[in-house]
């Protein structure tokens, strides 16, 4: 009886020892441990790679935004420089115009004085029996007229040459039409009032008479 119990006990102990040994073998299997470790490493590598890819994408996005902002700033700078250059040119032009045309109204009013002086000289008769003092007065007026024209020219005011010139509405103001065979149609044949320019601007147009072809005469009725 005791022998049987001892055998059973020994058998149970052997089974327990076998289970422990088997467990140790399974637990201490190097291939399985390496595989698990490799899987962990691979999984970590994948996560790291994903994280790095995300970081790189964010960096690239930031770089793209910075480049876009730089381009916008460059364009804004160029526009600002262009506007400043336009303002500078406009200021220079206004400055030049103020110097060249600042006396525009005064010069135009002075033309009336010249017109009256010319009319006065034209109204003087050409009689030969005029007194010497009267002739001296006329000569003095002619000198004044000449100096007056020189002063105007000094300030850029010049007379428009109109006679025998083709009519130009930019410089001429037609006051009447004159029928004539001596000129082609549309030419200035008479100057009623002289016109002037100030530098490259019209100060006053010339009042002129313009040539026109004569109307055809009515045909005389044939005699029976």
mmCIF file with all atom_site columns, C-alpha atoms in Angstrom:
data_model
loop_
_atom_site.group_PDB
_atom_site.id
_atom_site.type_symbol
_atom_site.label_atom_id
_atom_site.label_alt_id
_atom_site.label_comp_id
_atom_site.label_asym_id
_atom_site.label_entity_id
_atom_site.label_seq_id
_atom_site.pdbx_PDB_ins_code
_atom_site.Cartn_x
_atom_site.Cartn_y
_atom_site.Cartn_z
_atom_site.occupancy
_atom_site.B_iso_or_equiv
_atom_site.pdbx_formal_charge
_atom_site.auth_seq_id
_atom_site.auth_comp_id
_atom_site.auth_asym_id
_atom_site.auth_atom_id
_atom_site.pdbx_PDB_model_num
ATOM 1   C CA . UNK A 1 1   ? 0.000   0.000   0.000    1.00 0.00 ? 1   UNK A CA 1
ATOM 2   C CA . UNK A 1 2   ? 2.744   2.381   0.965    1.00 0.00 ? 2   UNK A CA 1
ATOM 3   C CA . UNK A 1 3   ? 4.643   1.331   -2.096   1.00 0.00 ? 3   UNK A CA 1
ATOM 4   C CA . UNK A 1 4   ? 1.742   2.170   -4.316   1.00 0.00 ? 4   UNK A CA 1
ATOM 5   C CA . UNK A 1 5   ? 1.342   5.597   -2.723   1.00 0.00 ? 5   UNK A CA 1
ATOM 6   C CA . UNK A 1 6   ? 5.006   6.331   -3.132   1.00 0.00 ? 6   UNK A CA 1
ATOM 7   C CA . UNK A 1 7   ? 4.884   5.386   -6.791   1.00 0.00 ? 7   UNK A CA 1
ATOM 8   C CA . UNK A 1 8   ? 1.892   7.654   -7.355   1.00 0.00 ? 8   UNK A CA 1
ATOM 9   C CA . UNK A 1 9   ? 3.624   10.497  -5.540   1.00 0.00 ? 9   UNK A CA 1
ATOM 10  C CA . UNK A 1 10  ? 6.774   10.002  -7.554   1.00 0.00 ? 10  UNK A CA 1
ATOM 11  C CA . UNK A 1 11  ? 4.779   9.964   -10.756  1.00 0.00 ? 11  UNK A CA 1
ATOM 12  C CA . UNK A 1 12  ? 3.050   13.242  -9.777   1.00 0.00 ? 12  UNK A CA 1
ATOM 13  C CA . UNK A 1 13  ? 6.352   14.821  -8.959   1.00 0.00 ? 13  UNK A CA 1
ATOM 14  C CA . UNK A 1 14  ? 7.748   13.717  -12.300  1.00 0.00 ? 14  UNK A CA 1
ATOM 15  C CA . UNK A 1 15  ? 4.780   15.267  -14.108  1.00 0.00 ? 15  UNK A CA 1
ATOM 16  C CA . UNK A 1 16  ? 5.281   18.552  -12.303  1.00 0.00 ? 16  UNK A CA 1
ATOM 17  C CA . UNK A 1 17  ? 8.971   18.523  -13.081  1.00 0.00 ? 17  UNK A CA 1
ATOM 18  C CA . UNK A 1 18  ? 8.198   17.848  -16.741  1.00 0.00 ? 18  UNK A CA 1
ATOM 19  C CA . UNK A 1 19  ? 5.717   20.714  -16.894  1.00 0.00 ? 19  UNK A CA 1
ATOM 20  C CA . UNK A 1 20  ? 8.196   23.095  -15.312  1.00 0.00 ? 20  UNK A CA 1
ATOM 21  C CA . UNK A 1 21  ? 10.925  21.950  -17.642  1.00 0.00 ? 21  UNK A CA 1
ATOM 22  C CA . UNK A 1 22  ? 8.650   22.310  -20.659  1.00 0.00 ? 22  UNK A CA 1
ATOM 23  C CA . UNK A 1 23  ? 7.630   25.767  -19.537  1.00 0.00 ? 23  UNK A CA 1
ATOM 24  C CA . UNK A 1 24  ? 11.258  26.763  -19.154  1.00 0.00 ? 24  UNK A CA 1
ATOM 25  C CA . UNK A 1 25  ? 12.039  25.420  -22.601  1.00 0.00 ? 25  UNK A CA 1
ATOM 26  C CA . UNK A 1 26  ? 9.156   27.361  -24.143  1.00 0.00 ? 26  UNK A CA 1
ATOM 27  C CA . UNK A 1 27  ? 9.930   30.477  -22.136  1.00 0.00 ? 27  UNK A CA 1
ATOM 28  C CA . UNK A 1 28  ? 13.594  30.413  -22.871  1.00 0.00 ? 28  UNK A CA 1
ATOM 29  C CA . UNK A 1 29  ? 13.176  29.701  -26.609  1.00 0.00 ? 29  UNK A CA 1
ATOM 30  C CA . UNK A 1 30  ? 15.604  32.203  -28.212  1.00 0.00 ? 30  UNK A CA 1
ATOM 31  C CA . UNK A 1 31  ? 13.924  32.194  -31.639  1.00 0.00 ? 31  UNK A CA 1
ATOM 32  C CA . UNK A 1 32  ? 10.584  33.275  -30.260  1.00 0.00 ? 32  UNK A CA 1
ATOM 33  C CA . UNK A 1 33  ? 12.151  36.029  -28.169  1.00 0.00 ? 33  UNK A CA 1
ATOM 34  C CA . UNK A 1 34  ? 14.080  37.346  -31.152  1.00 0.00 ? 34  UNK A CA 1
ATOM 35  C CA . UNK A 1 35  ? 10.968  37.354  -33.279  1.00 0.00 ? 35  UNK A CA 1
ATOM 36  C CA . UNK A 1 36  ? 9.056   39.331  -30.671  1.00 0.00 ? 36  UNK A CA 1
ATOM 37  C CA . UNK A 1 37  ? 11.914  41.757  -30.287  1.00 0.00 ? 37  UNK A CA 1
ATOM 38  C CA . UNK A 1 38  ? 12.197  42.133  -34.045  1.00 0.00 ? 38  UNK A CA 1
ATOM 39  C CA . UNK A 1 39  ? 8.478   42.826  -34.294  1.00 0.00 ? 39  UNK A CA 1
ATOM 40  C CA . UNK A 1 40  ? 8.725   45.460  -31.580  1.00 0.00 ? 40  UNK A CA 1
ATOM 41  C CA . UNK A 1 41  ? 11.676  47.086  -33.336  1.00 0.00 ? 41  UNK A CA 1
ATOM 42  C CA . UNK A 1 42  ? 9.895   47.048  -36.693  1.00 0.00 ? 42  UNK A CA 1
ATOM 43  C CA . UNK A 1 43  ? 6.752   48.505  -35.182  1.00 0.00 ? 43  UNK A CA 1
ATOM 44  C CA . UNK A 1 44  ? 8.761   51.260  -33.507  1.00 0.00 ? 44  UNK A CA 1
ATOM 45  C CA . UNK A 1 45  ? 10.595  51.937  -36.768  1.00 0.00 ? 45  UNK A CA 1
ATOM 46  C CA . UNK A 1 46  ? 7.298   52.260  -38.614  1.00 0.00 ? 46  UNK A CA 1
ATOM 47  C CA . UNK A 1 47  ? 5.954   54.692  -36.035  1.00 0.00 ? 47  UNK A CA 1
ATOM 48  C CA . UNK A 1 48  ? 9.205   56.674  -36.119  1.00 0.00 ? 48  UNK A CA 1
ATOM 49  C CA . UNK A 1 49  ? 9.111   56.762  -39.913  1.00 0.00 ? 49  UNK A CA 1
ATOM 50  C CA . UNK A 1 50  ? 5.514   57.983  -39.922  1.00 0.00 ? 50  UNK A CA 1
ATOM 51  C CA . UNK A 1 51  ? 6.360   60.634  -37.359  1.00 0.00 ? 51  UNK A CA 1
ATOM 52  C CA . UNK A 1 52  ? 9.407   61.791  -39.322  1.00 0.00 ? 52  UNK A CA 1
ATOM 53  C CA . UNK A 1 53  ? 7.372   61.886  -42.542  1.00 0.00 ? 53  UNK A CA 1
ATOM 54  C CA . UNK A 1 54  ? 4.763   64.014  -40.815  1.00 0.00 ? 54  UNK A CA 1
ATOM 55  C CA . UNK A 1 55  ? 7.449   66.337  -39.469  1.00 0.00 ? 55  UNK A CA 1
ATOM 56  C CA . UNK A 1 56  ? 9.046   66.662  -42.917  1.00 0.00 ? 56  UNK A CA 1
ATOM 57  C CA . UNK A 1 57  ? 5.643   67.447  -44.451  1.00 0.00 ? 57  UNK A CA 1
ATOM 58  C CA . UNK A 1 58  ? 5.003   70.128  -41.845  1.00 0.00 ? 58  UNK A CA 1
ATOM 59  C CA . UNK A 1 59  ? 8.443   71.620  -42.464  1.00 0.00 ? 59  UNK A CA 1
ATOM 60  C CA . UNK A 1 60  ? 7.844   71.616  -46.237  1.00 0.00 ? 60  UNK A CA 1
ATOM 61  C CA . UNK A 1 61  ? 4.474   73.297  -45.721  1.00 0.00 ? 61  UNK A CA 1
ATOM 62  C CA . UNK A 1 62  ? 6.106   75.951  -43.553  1.00 0.00 ? 62  UNK A CA 1
ATOM 63  C CA . UNK A 1 63  ? 8.810   76.502  -46.182  1.00 0.00 ? 63  UNK A CA 1
ATOM 64  C CA . UNK A 1 64  ? 6.167   76.858  -48.912  1.00 0.00 ? 64  UNK A CA 1
ATOM 65  C CA . UNK A 1 65  ? 4.283   79.425  -46.826  1.00 0.00 ? 65  UNK A CA 1
ATOM 66  C CA . UNK A 1 66  ? 7.478   81.359  -46.142  1.00 0.00 ? 66  UNK A CA 1
ATOM 67  C CA . UNK A 1 67  ? 8.402   81.351  -49.848  1.00 0.00 ? 67  UNK A CA 1
ATOM 68  C CA . UNK A 1 68  ? 4.912   82.576  -50.715  1.00 0.00 ? 68  UNK A CA 1
ATOM 69  C CA . UNK A 1 69  ? 5.172   85.372  -48.156  1.00 0.00 ? 69  UNK A CA 1
ATOM 70  C CA . UNK A 1 70  ? 8.608   86.308  -49.516  1.00 0.00 ? 70  UNK A CA 1
ATOM 71  C CA . UNK A 1 71  ? 7.223   86.514  -53.072  1.00 0.00 ? 71  UNK A CA 1
ATOM 72  C CA . UNK A 1 72  ? 4.302   88.632  -51.883  1.00 0.00 ? 72  UNK A CA 1
ATOM 73  C CA . UNK A 1 73  ? 6.685   90.970  -50.071  1.00 0.00 ? 73  UNK A CA 1
ATOM 74  C CA . UNK A 1 74  ? 8.864   91.227  -53.186  1.00 0.00 ? 74  UNK A CA 1
ATOM 75  C CA . UNK A 1 75  ? 5.852   92.109  -55.345  1.00 0.00 ? 75  UNK A CA 1
ATOM 76  C CA . UNK A 1 76  ? 4.661   94.646  -52.786  1.00 0.00 ? 76  UNK A CA 1
ATOM 77  C CA . UNK A 1 77  ? 8.131   96.170  -52.675  1.00 0.00 ? 77  UNK A CA 1
ATOM 78  C CA . UNK A 1 78  ? 8.264   96.419  -56.478  1.00 0.00 ? 78  UNK A CA 1
ATOM 79  C CA . UNK A 1 79  ? 4.820   98.052  -56.567  1.00 0.00 ? 79  UNK A CA 1
ATOM 80  C CA . UNK A 1 80  ? 5.867   100.521 -53.893  1.00 0.00 ? 80  UNK A CA 1
ATOM 81  C CA . UNK A 1 81  ? 9.062   101.368 -55.776  1.00 0.00 ? 81  UNK A CA 1
ATOM 82  C CA . UNK A 1 82  ? 7.097   101.807 -59.014  1.00 0.00 ? 82  UNK A CA 1
ATOM 83  C CA . UNK A 1 83  ? 4.595   104.115 -57.302  1.00 0.00 ? 83  UNK A CA 1
ATOM 84  C CA . UNK A 1 84  ? 7.415   106.138 -55.766  1.00 0.00 ? 84  UNK A CA 1
ATOM 85  C CA . UNK A 1 85  ? 9.096   106.449 -59.173  1.00 0.00 ? 85  UNK A CA 1
ATOM 86  C CA . UNK A 1 86  ? 5.829   107.584 -60.766  1.00 0.00 ? 86  UNK A CA 1
ATOM 87  C CA . UNK A 1 87  ? 5.344   110.140 -58.002  1.00 0.00 ? 87  UNK A CA 1
ATOM 88  C CA . UNK A 1 88  ? 8.893   111.393 -58.500  1.00 0.00 ? 88  UNK A CA 1
ATOM 89  C CA . UNK A 1 89  ? 8.379   111.755 -62.264  1.00 0.00 ? 89  UNK A CA 1
ATOM 90  C CA . UNK A 1 90  ? 5.046   113.484 -61.730  1.00 0.00 ? 90  UNK A CA 1
ATOM 91  C CA . UNK A 1 91  ? 6.622   115.863 -59.236  1.00 0.00 ? 91  UNK A CA 1
ATOM 92  C CA . UNK A 1 92  ? 9.449   116.656 -61.669  1.00 0.00 ? 92  UNK A CA 1
ATOM 93  C CA . UNK A 1 93  ? 6.953   117.225 -64.496  1.00 0.00 ? 93  UNK A CA 1
ATOM 94  C CA . UNK A 1 94  ? 4.789   119.489 -62.335  1.00 0.00 ? 94  UNK A CA 1
ATOM 95  C CA . UNK A 1 95  ? 7.891   121.381 -61.275  1.00 0.00 ? 95  UNK A CA 1
ATOM 96  C CA . UNK A 1 96  ? 9.013   121.887 -64.879  1.00 0.00 ? 96  UNK A CA 1
ATOM 97  C CA . UNK A 1 97  ? 5.487   122.834 -65.984  1.00 0.00 ? 97  UNK A CA 1
ATOM 98  C CA . UNK A 1 98  ? 5.163   125.370 -63.184  1.00 0.00 ? 98  UNK A CA 1
ATOM 99  C CA . UNK A 1 99  ? 8.393   126.996 -64.355  1.00 0.00 ? 99  UNK A CA 1
ATOM 100 C CA . UNK A 1 100 ? 7.590   126.886 -68.073  1.00 0.00 ? 100 UNK A CA 1
ATOM 101 C CA . UNK A 1 101 ? 3.886   127.672 -67.952  1.00 0.00 ? 101 UNK A CA 1
ATOM 102 C CA . UNK A 1 102 ? 3.570   129.553 -64.666  1.00 0.00 ? 102 UNK A CA 1
ATOM 103 C CA . UNK A 1 103 ? 3.145   132.857 -66.541  1.00 0.00 ? 103 UNK A CA 1
ATOM 104 C CA . UNK A 1 104 ? 0.665   131.434 -69.053  1.00 0.00 ? 104 UNK A CA 1
ATOM 105 C CA . UNK A 1 105 ? -2.217  133.730 -68.108  1.00 0.00 ? 105 UNK A CA 1
ATOM 106 C CA . UNK A 1 106 ? 0.022   136.796 -67.855  1.00 0.00 ? 106 UNK A CA 1
ATOM 107 C CA . UNK A 1 107 ? 1.538   136.119 -71.280  1.00 0.00 ? 107 UNK A CA 1
ATOM 108 C CA . UNK A 1 108 ? -1.911  135.696 -72.828  1.00 0.00 ? 108 UNK A CA 1
ATOM 109 C CA . UNK A 1 109 ? -3.058  139.001 -71.358  1.00 0.00 ? 109 UNK A CA 1
ATOM 110 C CA . UNK A 1 110 ? 0.081   140.704 -72.654  1.00 0.00 ? 110 UNK A CA 1
ATOM 111 C CA . UNK A 1 111 ? -0.866  139.685 -76.193  1.00 0.00 ? 111 UNK A CA 1
ATOM 112 C CA . UNK A 1 112 ? -3.722  142.179 -76.071  1.00 0.00 ? 112 UNK A CA 1
ATOM 113 C CA . UNK A 1 113 ? -1.199  144.954 -75.508  1.00 0.00 ? 113 UNK A CA 1
ATOM 114 C CA . UNK A 1 114 ? 0.745   143.783 -78.546  1.00 0.00 ? 114 UNK A CA 1
ATOM 115 C CA . UNK A 1 115 ? -2.441  143.658 -80.623  1.00 0.00 ? 115 UNK A CA 1
ATOM 116 C CA . UNK A 1 116 ? -3.303  147.254 -79.751  1.00 0.00 ? 116 UNK A CA 1
ATOM 117 C CA . UNK A 1 117 ? 0.213   148.406 -80.572  1.00 0.00 ? 117 UNK A CA 1
ATOM 118 C CA . UNK A 1 118 ? 0.054   146.710 -83.982  1.00 0.00 ? 118 UNK A CA 1
ATOM 119 C CA . UNK A 1 119 ? -3.355  148.216 -84.732  1.00 0.00 ? 119 UNK A CA 1
ATOM 120 C CA . UNK A 1 120 ? -2.068  151.660 -83.827  1.00 0.00 ? 120 UNK A CA 1
ATOM 121 C CA . UNK A 1 121 ? 0.862   151.348 -86.232  1.00 0.00 ? 121 UNK A CA 1
ATOM 122 C CA . UNK A 1 122 ? -1.363  149.951 -88.993  1.00 0.00 ? 122 UNK A CA 1
ATOM 123 C CA . UNK A 1 123 ? -3.781  152.851 -88.588  1.00 0.00 ? 123 UNK A CA 1
ATOM 124 C CA . UNK A 1 124 ? -1.099  155.465 -89.204  1.00 0.00 ? 124 UNK A CA 1
ATOM 125 C CA . UNK A 1 125 ? -1.295  156.771 -92.744  1.00 0.00 ? 125 UNK A CA 1
ATOM 126 C CA . UNK A 1 126 ? 1.729   156.635 -94.972  1.00 0.00 ? 126 UNK A CA 1
ATOM 127 C CA . UNK A 1 127 ? 1.630   160.272 -95.993  1.00 0.00 ? 127 UNK A CA 1
ATOM 128 C CA . UNK A 1 128 ? 4.967   161.708 -97.055  1.00 0.00 ? 128 UNK A CA 1
ATOM 129 C CA . UNK A 1 129 ? 4.363   165.156 -95.594  1.00 0.00 ? 129 UNK A CA 1
ATOM 130 C CA . UNK A 1 130 ? 4.387   164.008 -91.988  1.00 0.00 ? 130 UNK A CA 1
ATOM 131 C CA . UNK A 1 131 ? 6.470   165.999 -89.564  1.00 0.00 ? 131 UNK A CA 1
ATOM 132 C CA . UNK A 1 132 ? 9.821   164.715 -88.428  1.00 0.00 ? 132 UNK A CA 1
ATOM 133 C CA . UNK A 1 133 ? 8.659   164.463 -84.823  1.00 0.00 ? 133 UNK A CA 1
ATOM 134 C CA . UNK A 1 134 ? 5.702   162.337 -85.897  1.00 0.00 ? 134 UNK A CA 1
ATOM 135 C CA . UNK A 1 135 ? 7.994   160.044 -87.878  1.00 0.00 ? 135 UNK A CA 1
ATOM 136 C CA . UNK A 1 136 ? 10.250  159.734 -84.856  1.00 0.00 ? 136 UNK A CA 1
ATOM 137 C CA . UNK A 1 137 ? 7.222   158.757 -82.796  1.00 0.00 ? 137 UNK A CA 1
ATOM 138 C CA . UNK A 1 138 ? 6.361   156.049 -85.292  1.00 0.00 ? 138 UNK A CA 1
ATOM 139 C CA . UNK A 1 139 ? 9.926   154.757 -85.289  1.00 0.00 ? 139 UNK A CA 1
ATOM 140 C CA . UNK A 1 140 ? 9.859   154.676 -81.492  1.00 0.00 ? 140 UNK A CA 1
ATOM 141 C CA . UNK A 1 141 ? 6.632   152.658 -81.494  1.00 0.00 ? 141 UNK A CA 1
ATOM 142 C CA . UNK A 1 142 ? 8.151   150.180 -83.947  1.00 0.00 ? 142 UNK A CA 1
ATOM 143 C CA . UNK A 1 143 ? 11.168  149.750 -81.659  1.00 0.00 ? 143 UNK A CA 1
ATOM 144 C CA . UNK A 1 144 ? 8.838   149.158 -78.708  1.00 0.00 ? 144 UNK A CA 1
ATOM 145 C CA . UNK A 1 145 ? 6.913   146.599 -80.747  1.00 0.00 ? 145 UNK A CA 1
ATOM 146 C CA . UNK A 1 146 ? 10.135  144.799 -81.700  1.00 0.00 ? 146 UNK A CA 1
ATOM 147 C CA . UNK A 1 147 ? 11.346  144.698 -78.095  1.00 0.00 ? 147 UNK A CA 1
ATOM 148 C CA . UNK A 1 148 ? 7.932   143.505 -76.985  1.00 0.00 ? 148 UNK A CA 1
ATOM 149 C CA . UNK A 1 149 ? 8.149   140.543 -79.374  1.00 0.00 ? 149 UNK A CA 1
ATOM 150 C CA . UNK A 1 150 ? 11.706  139.776 -78.196  1.00 0.00 ? 150 UNK A CA 1
ATOM 151 C CA . UNK A 1 151 ? 10.582  139.712 -74.555  1.00 0.00 ? 151 UNK A CA 1
ATOM 152 C CA . UNK A 1 152 ? 7.767   137.312 -75.422  1.00 0.00 ? 152 UNK A CA 1
ATOM 153 C CA . UNK A 1 153 ? 10.148  135.014 -77.295  1.00 0.00 ? 153 UNK A CA 1
ATOM 154 C CA . UNK A 1 154 ? 12.558  135.107 -74.354  1.00 0.00 ? 154 UNK A CA 1
ATOM 155 C CA . UNK A 1 155 ? 9.814   133.514 -72.258  1.00 0.00 ? 155 UNK A CA 1
ATOM 156 C CA . UNK A 1 156 ? 8.922   130.907 -74.870  1.00 0.00 ? 156 UNK A CA 1
ATOM 157 C CA . UNK A 1 157 ? 6.081   132.808 -76.552  1.00 0.00 ? 157 UNK A CA 1
ATOM 158 C CA . UNK A 1 158 ? 6.256   132.613 -80.346  1.00 0.00 ? 158 UNK A CA 1
ATOM 159 C CA . UNK A 1 159 ? 3.970   133.748 -83.128  1.00 0.00 ? 159 UNK A CA 1
ATOM 160 C CA . UNK A 1 160 ? 2.233   131.082 -85.202  1.00 0.00 ? 160 UNK A CA 1
ATOM 161 C CA . UNK A 1 161 ? 3.065   131.387 -88.884  1.00 0.00 ? 161 UNK A CA 1
ATOM 162 C CA . UNK A 1 162 ? -0.278  130.984 -90.622  1.00 0.00 ? 162 UNK A CA 1
ATOM 163 C CA . UNK A 1 163 ? -0.327  132.614 -94.063  1.00 0.00 ? 163 UNK A CA 1
ATOM 164 C CA . UNK A 1 164 ? 0.011   130.076 -96.921  1.00 0.00 ? 164 UNK A CA 1
ATOM 165 C CA . UNK A 1 165 ? -0.124  127.235 -94.393  1.00 0.00 ? 165 UNK A CA 1
ATOM 166 C CA . UNK A 1 166 ? -2.673  124.439 -94.532  1.00 0.00 ? 166 UNK A CA 1
ATOM 167 C CA . UNK A 1 167 ? -5.485  125.014 -92.050  1.00 0.00 ? 167 UNK A CA 1
ATOM 168 C CA . UNK A 1 168 ? -4.814  123.207 -88.759  1.00 0.00 ? 168 UNK A CA 1
ATOM 169 C CA . UNK A 1 169 ? -7.597  123.219 -86.182  1.00 0.00 ? 169 UNK A CA 1
ATOM 170 C CA . UNK A 1 170 ? -4.967  122.768 -83.448  1.00 0.00 ? 170 UNK A CA 1
ATOM 171 C CA . UNK A 1 171 ? -3.546  126.237 -84.157  1.00 0.00 ? 171 UNK A CA 1
ATOM 172 C CA . UNK A 1 172 ? -6.091  128.036 -86.344  1.00 0.00 ? 172 UNK A CA 1
ATOM 173 C CA . UNK A 1 173 ? -9.607  129.306 -85.786  1.00 0.00 ? 173 UNK A CA 1
ATOM 174 C CA . UNK A 1 174 ? -11.508 129.780 -89.051  1.00 0.00 ? 174 UNK A CA 1
ATOM 175 C CA . UNK A 1 175 ? -13.441 133.046 -89.082  1.00 0.00 ? 175 UNK A CA 1
ATOM 176 C CA . UNK A 1 176 ? -14.468 133.106 -92.741  1.00 0.00 ? 176 UNK A CA 1
ATOM 177 C CA . UNK A 1 177 ? -14.046 131.330 -96.072  1.00 0.00 ? 177 UNK A CA 1
ATOM 178 C CA . UNK A 1 178 ? -12.532 133.154 -99.031  1.00 0.00 ? 178 UNK A CA 1
ATOM 179 C CA . UNK A 1 179 ? -13.194 132.004 -102.580 1.00 0.00 ? 179 UNK A CA 1
ATOM 180 C CA . UNK A 1 180 ? -9.986  132.059 -104.603 1.00 0.00 ? 180 UNK A CA 1
ATOM 181 C CA . UNK A 1 181 ? -8.235  130.315 -107.476 1.00 0.00 ? 181 UNK A CA 1
ATOM 182 C CA . UNK A 1 182 ? -4.774  131.282 -106.241 1.00 0.00 ? 182 UNK A CA 1
ATOM 183 C CA . UNK A 1 183 ? -4.667  128.712 -103.416 1.00 0.00 ? 183 UNK A CA 1
ATOM 184 C CA . UNK A 1 184 ? -5.718  125.149 -102.952 1.00 0.00 ? 184 UNK A CA 1
ATOM 185 C CA . UNK A 1 185 ? -8.778  124.678 -100.825 1.00 0.00 ? 185 UNK A CA 1
ATOM 186 C CA . UNK A 1 186 ? -8.209  124.615 -97.065  1.00 0.00 ? 186 UNK A CA 1
ATOM 187 C CA . UNK A 1 187 ? -5.223  126.994 -96.871  1.00 0.00 ? 187 UNK A CA 1
ATOM 188 C CA . UNK A 1 188 ? -4.904  130.112 -94.724  1.00 0.00 ? 188 UNK A CA 1
ATOM 189 C CA . UNK A 1 189 ? -5.021  133.157 -96.993  1.00 0.00 ? 189 UNK A CA 1
ATOM 190 C CA . UNK A 1 190 ? -5.805  135.874 -94.444  1.00 0.00 ? 190 UNK A CA 1
ATOM 191 C CA . UNK A 1 191 ? -4.824  136.447 -90.810  1.00 0.00 ? 191 UNK A CA 1
ATOM 192 C CA . UNK A 1 192 ? -7.298  138.476 -88.798  1.00 0.00 ? 192 UNK A CA 1
ATOM 193 C CA . UNK A 1 193 ? -5.520  138.071 -85.464  1.00 0.00 ? 193 UNK A CA 1
ATOM 194 C CA . UNK A 1 194 ? -2.124  136.502 -84.824  1.00 0.00 ? 194 UNK A CA 1
ATOM 195 C CA . UNK A 1 195 ? -1.884  133.323 -82.770  1.00 0.00 ? 195 UNK A CA 1
ATOM 196 C CA . UNK A 1 196 ? 0.871   132.376 -80.331  1.00 0.00 ? 196 UNK A CA 1
ATOM 197 C CA . UNK A 1 197 ? 2.311   129.312 -78.606  1.00 0.00 ? 197 UNK A CA 1
ATOM 198 C CA . UNK A 1 198 ? 4.105   129.123 -75.274  1.00 0.00 ? 198 UNK A CA 1
ATOM 199 C CA . UNK A 1 199 ? 6.806   126.473 -75.540  1.00 0.00 ? 199 UNK A CA 1
ATOM 200 C CA . UNK A 1 200 ? 4.834   123.483 -76.866  1.00 0.00 ? 200 UNK A CA 1
ATOM 201 C CA . UNK A 1 201 ? 1.381   124.643 -75.739  1.00 0.00 ? 201 UNK A CA 1
ATOM 202 C CA . UNK A 1 202 ? -1.157  126.773 -77.562  1.00 0.00 ? 202 UNK A CA 1
ATOM 203 C CA . UNK A 1 203 ? -1.453  130.196 -75.980  1.00 0.00 ? 203 UNK A CA 1
ATOM 204 C CA . UNK A 1 204 ? -3.939  131.637 -78.459  1.00 0.00 ? 204 UNK A CA 1
ATOM 205 C CA . UNK A 1 205 ? -5.125  130.346 -81.858  1.00 0.00 ? 205 UNK A CA 1
ATOM 206 C CA . UNK A 1 206 ? -4.755  132.399 -85.007  1.00 0.00 ? 206 UNK A CA 1
ATOM 207 C CA . UNK A 1 207 ? -8.018  133.836 -86.318  1.00 0.00 ? 207 UNK A CA 1
ATOM 208 C CA . UNK A 1 208 ? -7.845  133.259 -90.052  1.00 0.00 ? 208 UNK A CA 1
ATOM 209 C CA . UNK A 1 209 ? -9.626  133.238 -93.373  1.00 0.00 ? 209 UNK A CA 1
ATOM 210 C CA . UNK A 1 210 ? -9.502  129.911 -95.228  1.00 0.00 ? 210 UNK A CA 1
ATOM 211 C CA . UNK A 1 211 ? -9.405  129.433 -98.986  1.00 0.00 ? 211 UNK A CA 1
ATOM 212 C CA . UNK A 1 212 ? -12.344 127.898 -100.800 1.00 0.00 ? 212 UNK A CA 1
ATOM 213 C CA . UNK A 1 213 ? -12.858 126.930 -104.416 1.00 0.00 ? 213 UNK A CA 1
ATOM 214 C CA . UNK A 1 214 ? -15.153 129.343 -106.309 1.00 0.00 ? 214 UNK A CA 1
ATOM 215 C CA . UNK A 1 215 ? -18.647 128.109 -106.997 1.00 0.00 ? 215 UNK A CA 1
ATOM 216 C CA . UNK A 1 216 ? -19.318 127.112 -110.604 1.00 0.00 ? 216 UNK A CA 1
ATOM 217 C CA . UNK A 1 217 ? -20.948 129.901 -112.558 1.00 0.00 ? 217 UNK A CA 1
ATOM 218 C CA . UNK A 1 218 ? -24.375 129.221 -113.964 1.00 0.00 ? 218 UNK A CA 1
ATOM 219 C CA . UNK A 1 219 ? -24.276 128.253 -117.582 1.00 0.00 ? 219 UNK A CA 1
ATOM 220 C CA . UNK A 1 220 ? -25.675 130.906 -119.865 1.00 0.00 ? 220 UNK A CA 1
ATOM 221 C CA . UNK A 1 221 ? -28.768 129.757 -121.765 1.00 0.00 ? 221 UNK A CA 1
ATOM 222 C CA . UNK A 1 222 ? -28.059 128.829 -125.359 1.00 0.00 ? 222 UNK A CA 1
ATOM 223 C CA . UNK A 1 223 ? -29.264 131.245 -127.975 1.00 0.00 ? 223 UNK A CA 1
ATOM 224 C CA . UNK A 1 224 ? -31.992 129.959 -130.236 1.00 0.00 ? 224 UNK A CA 1
#
